[in-house]
Amino acid sequence: MAQVSRIEPFSFGIDAASGVITPHQNLIQRRLSHMKGMFMDESAREAMFRVEDTLLYEVYEVMVPDEVGHLMICTSITYSGRVGREYFMTKGHFHKNIQTAEVYYCLRGQGFMLMESDRGDCKAEPMAAGRAVYVPAYYAHRSINTGKEPLISFCVYPGGAGHDYATIETKGFRKLVLEKNGRPQIEDNPKWKNNI
Amino acid sequence: MAQVSRIEPFSFGIDAASGVITPHQNLIQRRLSHMKGMFMDESAREAMFRVEDTLLYEVYEVMVPDEVGHLMICTSITYSGRVGREYFMTKGHFHKNIQTAEVYYCLRGQGFMLMESDRGDCKAEPMAAGRAVYVPAYYAHRSINTGKEPLISFCVYPGGAGHDYATIETKGFRKLVLEKNGRPQIEDNPKWKNNI
């Protein structure tokens, strides 16, 4: 095994109300324009986008060497809202090295961690402040905000895990979390594409 | 590389006031009797122990397979108090696979994460609710409670890291965190043993 890089110990602050990490080295922002075709109701997304390119989620990242042995750190902030019946959510991804887990510790808000394995096993774990979700190896994962406040989590995953967004962008998840009579409901994804 | 075990996604609660994980699969409790010779003032520890075998710290563990790719999860609760001038603290350890990091996210209390690398580099990072400490690969680490409340952290480290307690039990850390005029102060450890 290659030697793991030596870095200095450091500390950082996490504001549970906003999800901001201080100091952070990278900020990812995903808006309606980045999620074309990823919501069930594309015409609803398109109509919303014409009014405003709404911010759906943000990821604050602490940069350490992306190597096995290190731990990658970020916060994930998914804002409150819906595209049609579908709650605001992250794109979701597998890890490029699929044999790596991730831990989400929820600091604020309400929602679900939607997970789906490479074999098609599906699970949605509820998220709420003070709860943590273990996303095992082999599982794609997506944060979904079903509440009124931002859904904020502190996330840790192994160095070298990497990200595979393409699989979900192409196929989608088998399940969706949709609003029905004012409540979240898990339904089959009518657009889910097998064998692509 | 061996295949990483498949496990089901799961979630758990972390009570920030007590540090209790629900559900947890293991609880480690360390008392004065477990820390013989580890404080600077052994006669003070001995005198305290004769009155009561005081609980110094607890670790709640979530059990997942201890394999590379998984993430090990626990909370660490170090109680408030002193043995002579020295604040209550954990034993401290290196990881058996020294090329692995750990992240501590502090939920409650005040203190320090004392770290020392295999090369003798020392650093003490302040801990407080809402702050996180990155313990890099190659660093032994010890939580030290300098406040009045329990010092509680949520901890994540890579599967397969393991624990090496023997090195610190034998040599100690080069630095100590001691009370002076009502405040914590970092001092050289007069009992630190080189070349053992």
Coordinates of C-alpha atoms in Angstrom, one line a residue:
Chain A
M1 CA 0.0 0.0 0.0
A2 CA 1.2 3.5 -0.8
Q3 CA 2.2 5.6 2.2
V4 CA -0.6 7.9 3.4
S5 CA 0.4 11.6 3.2
R6 CA 1.3 13.3 6.4
I7 CA -0.8 16.3 7.3
E8 CA -1.0 18.5 10.4
P9 CA -3.9 18.1 12.8
F10 CA -6.5 20.8 12.5
S11 CA -9.9 21.8 13.7
F12 CA -12.9 23.5 12.2
G13 CA -16.3 24.8 13.2
I14 CA -19.7 23.6 12.0
D15 CA -22.6 25.9 12.4
A16 CA -25.6 23.6 12.9
A17 CA -28.1 26.4 11.9
S18 CA -26.6 27.1 8.5
G19 CA -24.3 24.1 7.8
V20 CA -21.4 26.3 7.1
I21 CA -17.9 24.9 7.9
T22 CA -15.3 27.4 9.0
P23 CA -12.8 27.3 7.4
H24 CA -13.9 25.3 4.3
Q25 CA -11.9 24.9 1.1
N26 CA -14.7 24.2 -1.3
L27 CA -18.4 25.0 -1.8
I28 CA -20.6 23.1 -4.3
Q29 CA -23.9 24.7 -5.1
R30 CA -26.6 22.8 -7.1
R31 CA -29.5 24.7 -8.6
L32 CA -32.5 23.7 -10.7
S33 CA -30.3 24.2 -13.8
H34 CA -28.0 21.4 -12.6
M35 CA -30.8 18.9 -12.1
K36 CA -32.3 18.8 -15.6
G37 CA -34.3 15.5 -16.1
M38 CA -33.6 14.4 -12.5
F39 CA -37.0 15.2 -11.0
M40 CA -40.1 13.1 -12.0
D41 CA -41.9 16.2 -13.3
E42 CA -39.5 17.8 -15.8
S43 CA -42.0 20.3 -16.9
A44 CA -42.5 21.5 -13.4
R45 CA -38.7 21.9 -13.0
E46 CA -38.6 23.8 -16.3
A47 CA -41.4 26.1 -15.3
M48 CA -39.7 26.9 -11.9
F49 CA -36.4 27.4 -13.6
R50 CA -37.9 30.0 -16.0
V51 CA -38.8 32.1 -12.9
E52 CA -35.6 31.6 -10.9
D53 CA -32.7 29.2 -10.9
T54 CA -33.4 28.2 -7.3
L55 CA -30.7 26.8 -5.1
L56 CA -31.5 23.2 -4.1
Y57 CA -28.5 22.2 -2.1
E58 CA -25.0 23.1 -1.0
V59 CA -22.0 21.1 0.1
Y60 CA -19.2 22.6 2.2
E61 CA -16.0 20.6 1.9
V62 CA -12.9 20.3 4.0
M63 CA -10.0 19.3 1.8
V64 CA -7.7 16.6 2.9
P65 CA -5.7 14.3 0.6
D66 CA -8.1 12.0 -1.2
E67 CA -6.3 8.8 -0.2
V68 CA -7.3 5.6 1.6
G69 CA -6.6 6.2 5.4
H70 CA -7.7 9.8 5.3
L71 CA -11.4 10.8 6.0
M72 CA -13.3 13.1 3.7
I73 CA -15.5 15.7 5.5
C74 CA -18.3 17.9 4.3
T75 CA -21.7 19.3 5.3
S76 CA -24.7 18.8 3.1
I77 CA -27.5 21.4 3.1
T78 CA -30.6 20.6 1.2
Y79 CA -33.2 23.4 1.1
S80 CA -36.9 23.1 1.7
G81 CA -39.2 23.0 -1.3
R82 CA -40.7 20.9 -4.0
V83 CA -40.6 20.4 -7.8
G84 CA -44.2 19.3 -8.5
R85 CA -44.9 16.6 -5.9
E86 CA -41.2 15.8 -5.4
Y87 CA -39.2 17.3 -2.5
F88 CA -35.9 19.1 -3.1
M89 CA -33.1 16.6 -3.0
T90 CA -29.5 16.0 -3.9
K91 CA -28.5 14.4 -7.1
G92 CA -27.4 11.3 -5.2
H93 CA -24.4 9.1 -6.1
F94 CA -22.6 5.9 -5.7
H95 CA -19.0 6.0 -4.6
K96 CA -16.6 5.3 -7.4
N97 CA -15.0 2.8 -5.2
I98 CA -18.3 1.1 -4.4
Q99 CA -16.8 -0.7 -1.5
T100 CA -16.9 2.3 0.8
A101 CA -19.4 3.5 3.3
E102 CA -20.5 7.0 4.5
V103 CA -21.9 8.4 7.7
Y104 CA -24.4 11.3 7.8
Y105 CA -25.1 13.0 11.2
C106 CA -28.1 15.2 10.9
L107 CA -27.8 18.6 12.6
R108 CA -31.1 20.2 11.5
G109 CA -34.3 19.6 9.6
Q110 CA -36.4 16.6 8.5
G111 CA -36.2 14.3 5.6
F112 CA -35.0 11.0 4.3
M113 CA -31.8 9.4 3.2
L114 CA -32.8 7.4 0.2
M115 CA -30.4 4.5 -0.6
E116 CA -30.2 1.9 -3.3
S117 CA -27.6 -0.8 -3.7
D118 CA -26.0 -2.0 -6.9
R119 CA -28.3 -5.1 -6.5
G120 CA -31.4 -3.0 -6.3
D121 CA -32.0 -3.1 -2.6
C122 CA -33.9 0.1 -1.5
K123 CA -34.1 1.7 1.9
A124 CA -35.2 5.2 3.0
E125 CA -34.0 6.1 6.5
P126 CA -35.6 9.0 8.3
M127 CA -33.4 12.0 9.1
A128 CA -33.8 14.4 11.9
A129 CA -31.5 16.5 14.1
G130 CA -29.6 14.2 16.4
R131 CA -30.0 11.1 14.2
A132 CA -27.3 9.6 12.1
V133 CA -27.6 7.3 9.0
Y134 CA -25.0 4.7 8.1
V135 CA -24.8 4.3 4.3
P136 CA -23.1 1.0 3.8
A137 CA -20.7 0.1 1.0
Y138 CA -22.5 -0.6 -2.4
Y139 CA -25.3 1.9 -1.7
A140 CA -26.1 5.0 -3.8
H141 CA -27.5 7.7 -1.5
R142 CA -29.6 10.9 -1.8
S143 CA -30.7 13.4 0.9
I144 CA -34.4 14.5 0.6
N145 CA -35.8 17.4 2.5
T146 CA -39.4 16.8 3.5
G147 CA -39.6 19.6 6.1
K148 CA -39.9 23.3 6.3
E149 CA -36.3 24.0 7.4
P150 CA -33.0 23.3 5.7
L151 CA -31.9 19.6 6.0
I152 CA -28.3 19.8 7.3
S153 CA -25.9 16.9 7.8
F154 CA -22.3 16.4 8.7
C155 CA -20.8 13.7 6.5
V156 CA -17.7 11.6 6.7
Y157 CA -16.5 9.1 4.1
P158 CA -13.2 7.3 3.4
G159 CA -10.5 8.9 1.3
G160 CA -10.3 7.3 -2.1
A161 CA -14.1 6.7 -2.2
G162 CA -14.7 9.1 -5.1
H163 CA -18.0 9.8 -6.7
D164 CA -20.0 8.2 -9.4
Y165 CA -22.9 10.6 -10.4
A166 CA -23.4 9.2 -13.9
T167 CA -25.2 6.0 -12.9
I168 CA -28.0 7.9 -11.0
E169 CA -28.1 10.7 -13.6
T170 CA -28.8 8.1 -16.3
K171 CA -31.0 5.6 -14.4
G172 CA -32.4 7.5 -11.5
F173 CA -33.4 5.8 -8.2
R174 CA -36.0 3.0 -8.2
K175 CA -38.0 5.0 -5.5
L176 CA -39.0 8.6 -5.1
V177 CA -40.2 10.6 -2.1
L178 CA -43.3 12.5 -3.1
E179 CA -45.8 14.7 -1.3
K180 CA -49.3 13.3 -1.0
N181 CA -52.0 15.0 1.1
G182 CA -49.3 17.1 2.8
R183 CA -47.1 14.1 3.8
P184 CA -44.1 12.4 2.3
Q185 CA -44.8 9.1 0.6
I186 CA -42.4 6.6 -1.0
E187 CA -43.4 5.6 -4.5
D188 CA -42.0 3.7 -7.4
N189 CA -40.2 5.9 -9.9
P190 CA -42.1 5.7 -13.2
K191 CA -39.0 7.0 -15.1
W192 CA -36.6 4.5 -13.6
K193 CA -34.5 3.0 -16.4
N194 CA -33.2 -0.6 -16.1
N195 CA -30.4 -2.0 -18.2
I196 CA -29.0 1.4 -19.3
Chain B
M1 CA -8.5 -6.4 -2.0
A2 CA -11.0 -8.6 -0.1
Q3 CA -14.7 -7.9 -0.8
V4 CA -16.2 -5.6 1.8
S5 CA -19.1 -7.2 3.7
R6 CA -22.6 -6.3 2.7
I7 CA -24.7 -4.9 5.5
E8 CA -28.1 -3.2 5.6
P9 CA -28.4 0.6 5.9
F10 CA -29.4 1.7 9.4
S11 CA -29.8 4.8 11.5
F12 CA -29.3 5.6 15.1
G13 CA -29.8 8.4 17.6
I14 CA -27.1 10.4 19.4
D15 CA -28.2 12.3 22.5
A16 CA -25.9 15.3 22.6
A17 CA -26.6 15.9 26.3
S18 CA -25.5 12.4 27.5
G19 CA -23.5 11.0 24.5
V20 CA -25.7 7.9 24.5
I21 CA -26.1 6.2 21.1
T22 CA -29.4 4.4 20.6
P23 CA -29.2 1.6 19.8
H24 CA -25.5 0.9 20.6
Q25 CA -23.9 -2.6 20.6
N26 CA -21.1 -1.9 23.0
L27 CA -20.2 0.3 26.0
I28 CA -16.7 0.8 27.3
Q29 CA -16.2 2.3 30.8
R30 CA -12.9 3.4 32.1
R31 CA -12.4 4.2 35.8
L32 CA -9.5 5.2 38.0
S33 CA -8.6 1.5 38.4
H34 CA -8.0 1.2 34.6
M35 CA -5.6 4.2 34.5
K36 CA -3.0 3.1 37.0
G37 CA 0.3 4.9 36.3
M38 CA -1.3 7.0 33.4
F39 CA -1.7 10.3 35.3
M40 CA 1.3 12.4 36.3
D41 CA 0.5 12.2 40.0
E42 CA 0.0 8.4 40.7
S43 CA -0.3 9.0 44.5
A44 CA -3.3 11.4 43.8
R45 CA -4.9 8.7 41.6
E46 CA -4.3 6.1 44.3
A47 CA -5.8 8.3 47.0
M48 CA -8.9 9.1 44.9
F49 CA -9.3 5.4 44.0
R50 CA -9.3 4.4 47.7
V51 CA -12.4 6.6 48.2
E52 CA -14.2 5.6 45.0
D53 CA -13.3 4.0 41.6
T54 CA -14.5 7.1 39.8
L55 CA -15.8 6.8 36.2
L56 CA -13.5 8.8 33.9
Y57 CA -14.8 8.2 30.5
E58 CA -17.2 6.1 28.4
V59 CA -17.3 5.0 24.8
Y60 CA -20.6 4.0 23.1
E61 CA -19.9 1.9 20.0
V62 CA -22.0 1.0 16.9
M63 CA -20.8 -2.3 15.6
V64 CA -20.1 -2.7 11.9
P65 CA -17.7 -5.1 10.3
D66 CA -14.1 -3.9 11.1
E67 CA -13.0 -3.9 7.5
V68 CA -11.4 -1.3 5.2
G69 CA -14.3 0.5 3.4
H70 CA -16.6 0.5 6.5
L71 CA -16.6 3.3 9.0
M72 CA -16.4 2.7 12.7
I73 CA -18.6 4.9 14.9
C74 CA -18.7 5.8 18.5
T75 CA -19.3 8.6 21.0
S76 CA -16.7 9.5 23.6
I77 CA -17.8 11.0 26.9
T78 CA -15.0 12.2 29.2
Y79 CA -16.3 13.4 32.5
S80 CA -15.2 16.5 34.4
G81 CA -12.7 16.3 37.2
R82 CA -9.0 16.2 38.0
V83 CA -6.4 13.8 39.4
G84 CA -4.1 16.2 41.1
R85 CA -3.5 19.0 38.6
E86 CA -4.3 16.8 35.6
Y87 CA -7.7 16.9 34.0
F88 CA -9.7 13.7 33.5
M89 CA -8.8 12.2 30.1
T90 CA -8.9 9.1 28.0
K91 CA -6.0 6.7 27.8
G92 CA -5.3 7.8 24.3
H93 CA -4.1 5.5 21.5
F94 CA -2.5 5.2 18.1
H95 CA -4.4 3.2 15.5
K96 CA -2.9 -0.2 15.0
N97 CA -2.9 0.6 11.3
I98 CA -1.1 3.9 11.9
Q99 CA -2.0 5.1 8.4
T100 CA -5.6 5.9 9.4
A101 CA -7.2 9.2 10.5
E102 CA -10.1 9.9 12.8
V103 CA -12.7 12.7 13.0
Y104 CA -14.1 14.0 16.3
Y105 CA -17.2 16.2 16.2
C106 CA -17.7 17.8 19.6
L107 CA -21.3 17.9 20.9
R108 CA -20.9 19.2 24.4
G109 CA -18.2 20.5 26.8
Q110 CA -14.8 22.1 26.7
G111 CA -11.4 20.6 26.4
F112 CA -8.5 19.5 24.2
M113 CA -7.7 16.8 21.7
L114 CA -4.0 16.1 22.5
M115 CA -2.2 14.6 19.6
E116 CA 1.3 13.2 19.1
S117 CA 2.7 11.6 16.0
D118 CA 5.1 8.7 15.7
R119 CA 7.8 11.2 14.9
G120 CA 7.1 13.2 18.1
D121 CA 5.1 16.1 16.6
C122 CA 2.7 17.4 19.3
K123 CA -0.5 19.4 18.9
A124 CA -3.4 20.2 21.2
E125 CA -6.6 21.4 19.4
P126 CA -9.3 23.0 21.5
M127 CA -12.6 21.2 21.6
A128 CA -16.0 22.8 22.2
A129 CA -19.6 22.1 21.0
G130 CA -19.9 22.6 17.3
R131 CA -16.2 22.2 16.6
A132 CA -14.5 19.2 15.0
V133 CA -11.0 17.9 15.1
Y134 CA -9.2 16.1 12.4
V135 CA -6.7 13.6 13.8
P136 CA -4.5 12.7 10.9
A137 CA -2.9 9.4 10.2
Y138 CA 0.2 8.7 12.3
Y139 CA -1.2 10.6 15.4
A140 CA -2.0 9.2 18.8
H141 CA -4.9 11.1 20.3
R142 CA -6.4 11.7 23.8
S143 CA -9.5 13.7 24.8
I144 CA -9.0 15.9 27.8
N145 CA -11.9 17.5 29.7
T146 CA -10.9 21.0 31.0
G147 CA -14.5 22.1 31.6
K148 CA -17.3 21.6 34.2
E149 CA -19.6 19.5 31.9
P150 CA -19.0 16.2 30.2
L151 CA -16.9 16.5 27.1
I152 CA -18.8 14.6 24.4
S153 CA -17.8 13.8 20.9
F154 CA -19.1 11.8 18.0
C155 CA -16.2 9.9 16.4
V156 CA -15.7 8.3 13.0
Y157 CA -12.6 6.3 11.9
P158 CA -11.9 3.8 9.1
G159 CA -12.7 0.2 9.4
G160 CA -9.5 -1.9 9.9
A161 CA -7.8 0.9 11.9
G162 CA -7.6 -1.0 15.1
H163 CA -6.2 0.3 18.4
D164 CA -2.7 0.4 19.8
Y165 CA -3.0 1.3 23.5
A166 CA 0.3 -0.2 24.6
T167 CA 2.5 2.5 23.2
I168 CA 0.9 5.3 25.2
E169 CA 0.4 3.1 28.3
T170 CA 4.2 2.5 28.3
K171 CA 5.6 5.8 27.1
G172 CA 2.8 8.3 27.8
F173 CA 2.4 11.5 25.8
R174 CA 5.2 14.1 25.6
K175 CA 2.7 16.8 26.8
L176 CA 0.2 17.0 29.6
V177 CA -2.7 19.4 30.1
L178 CA -2.6 20.6 33.7
E179 CA -4.5 23.0 35.8
K180 CA -2.7 26.2 36.9
N181 CA -4.4 29.1 38.6
G182 CA -7.7 27.7 37.5
R183 CA -6.8 27.4 33.9
P184 CA -5.6 24.6 31.6
Q185 CA -1.9 24.8 30.7
I186 CA 0.1 22.6 28.4
E187 CA 3.3 21.4 30.0
D188 CA 6.1 18.8 29.3
N189 CA 5.4 15.4 30.8
P190 CA 8.1 14.7 33.4
K191 CA 7.4 11.0 33.2
W192 CA 7.6 10.7 29.4
K193 CA 9.7 7.7 28.5
N194 CA 11.8 7.8 25.4
N195 CA 13.2 4.6 23.7
I196 CA 10.9 2.2 25.5

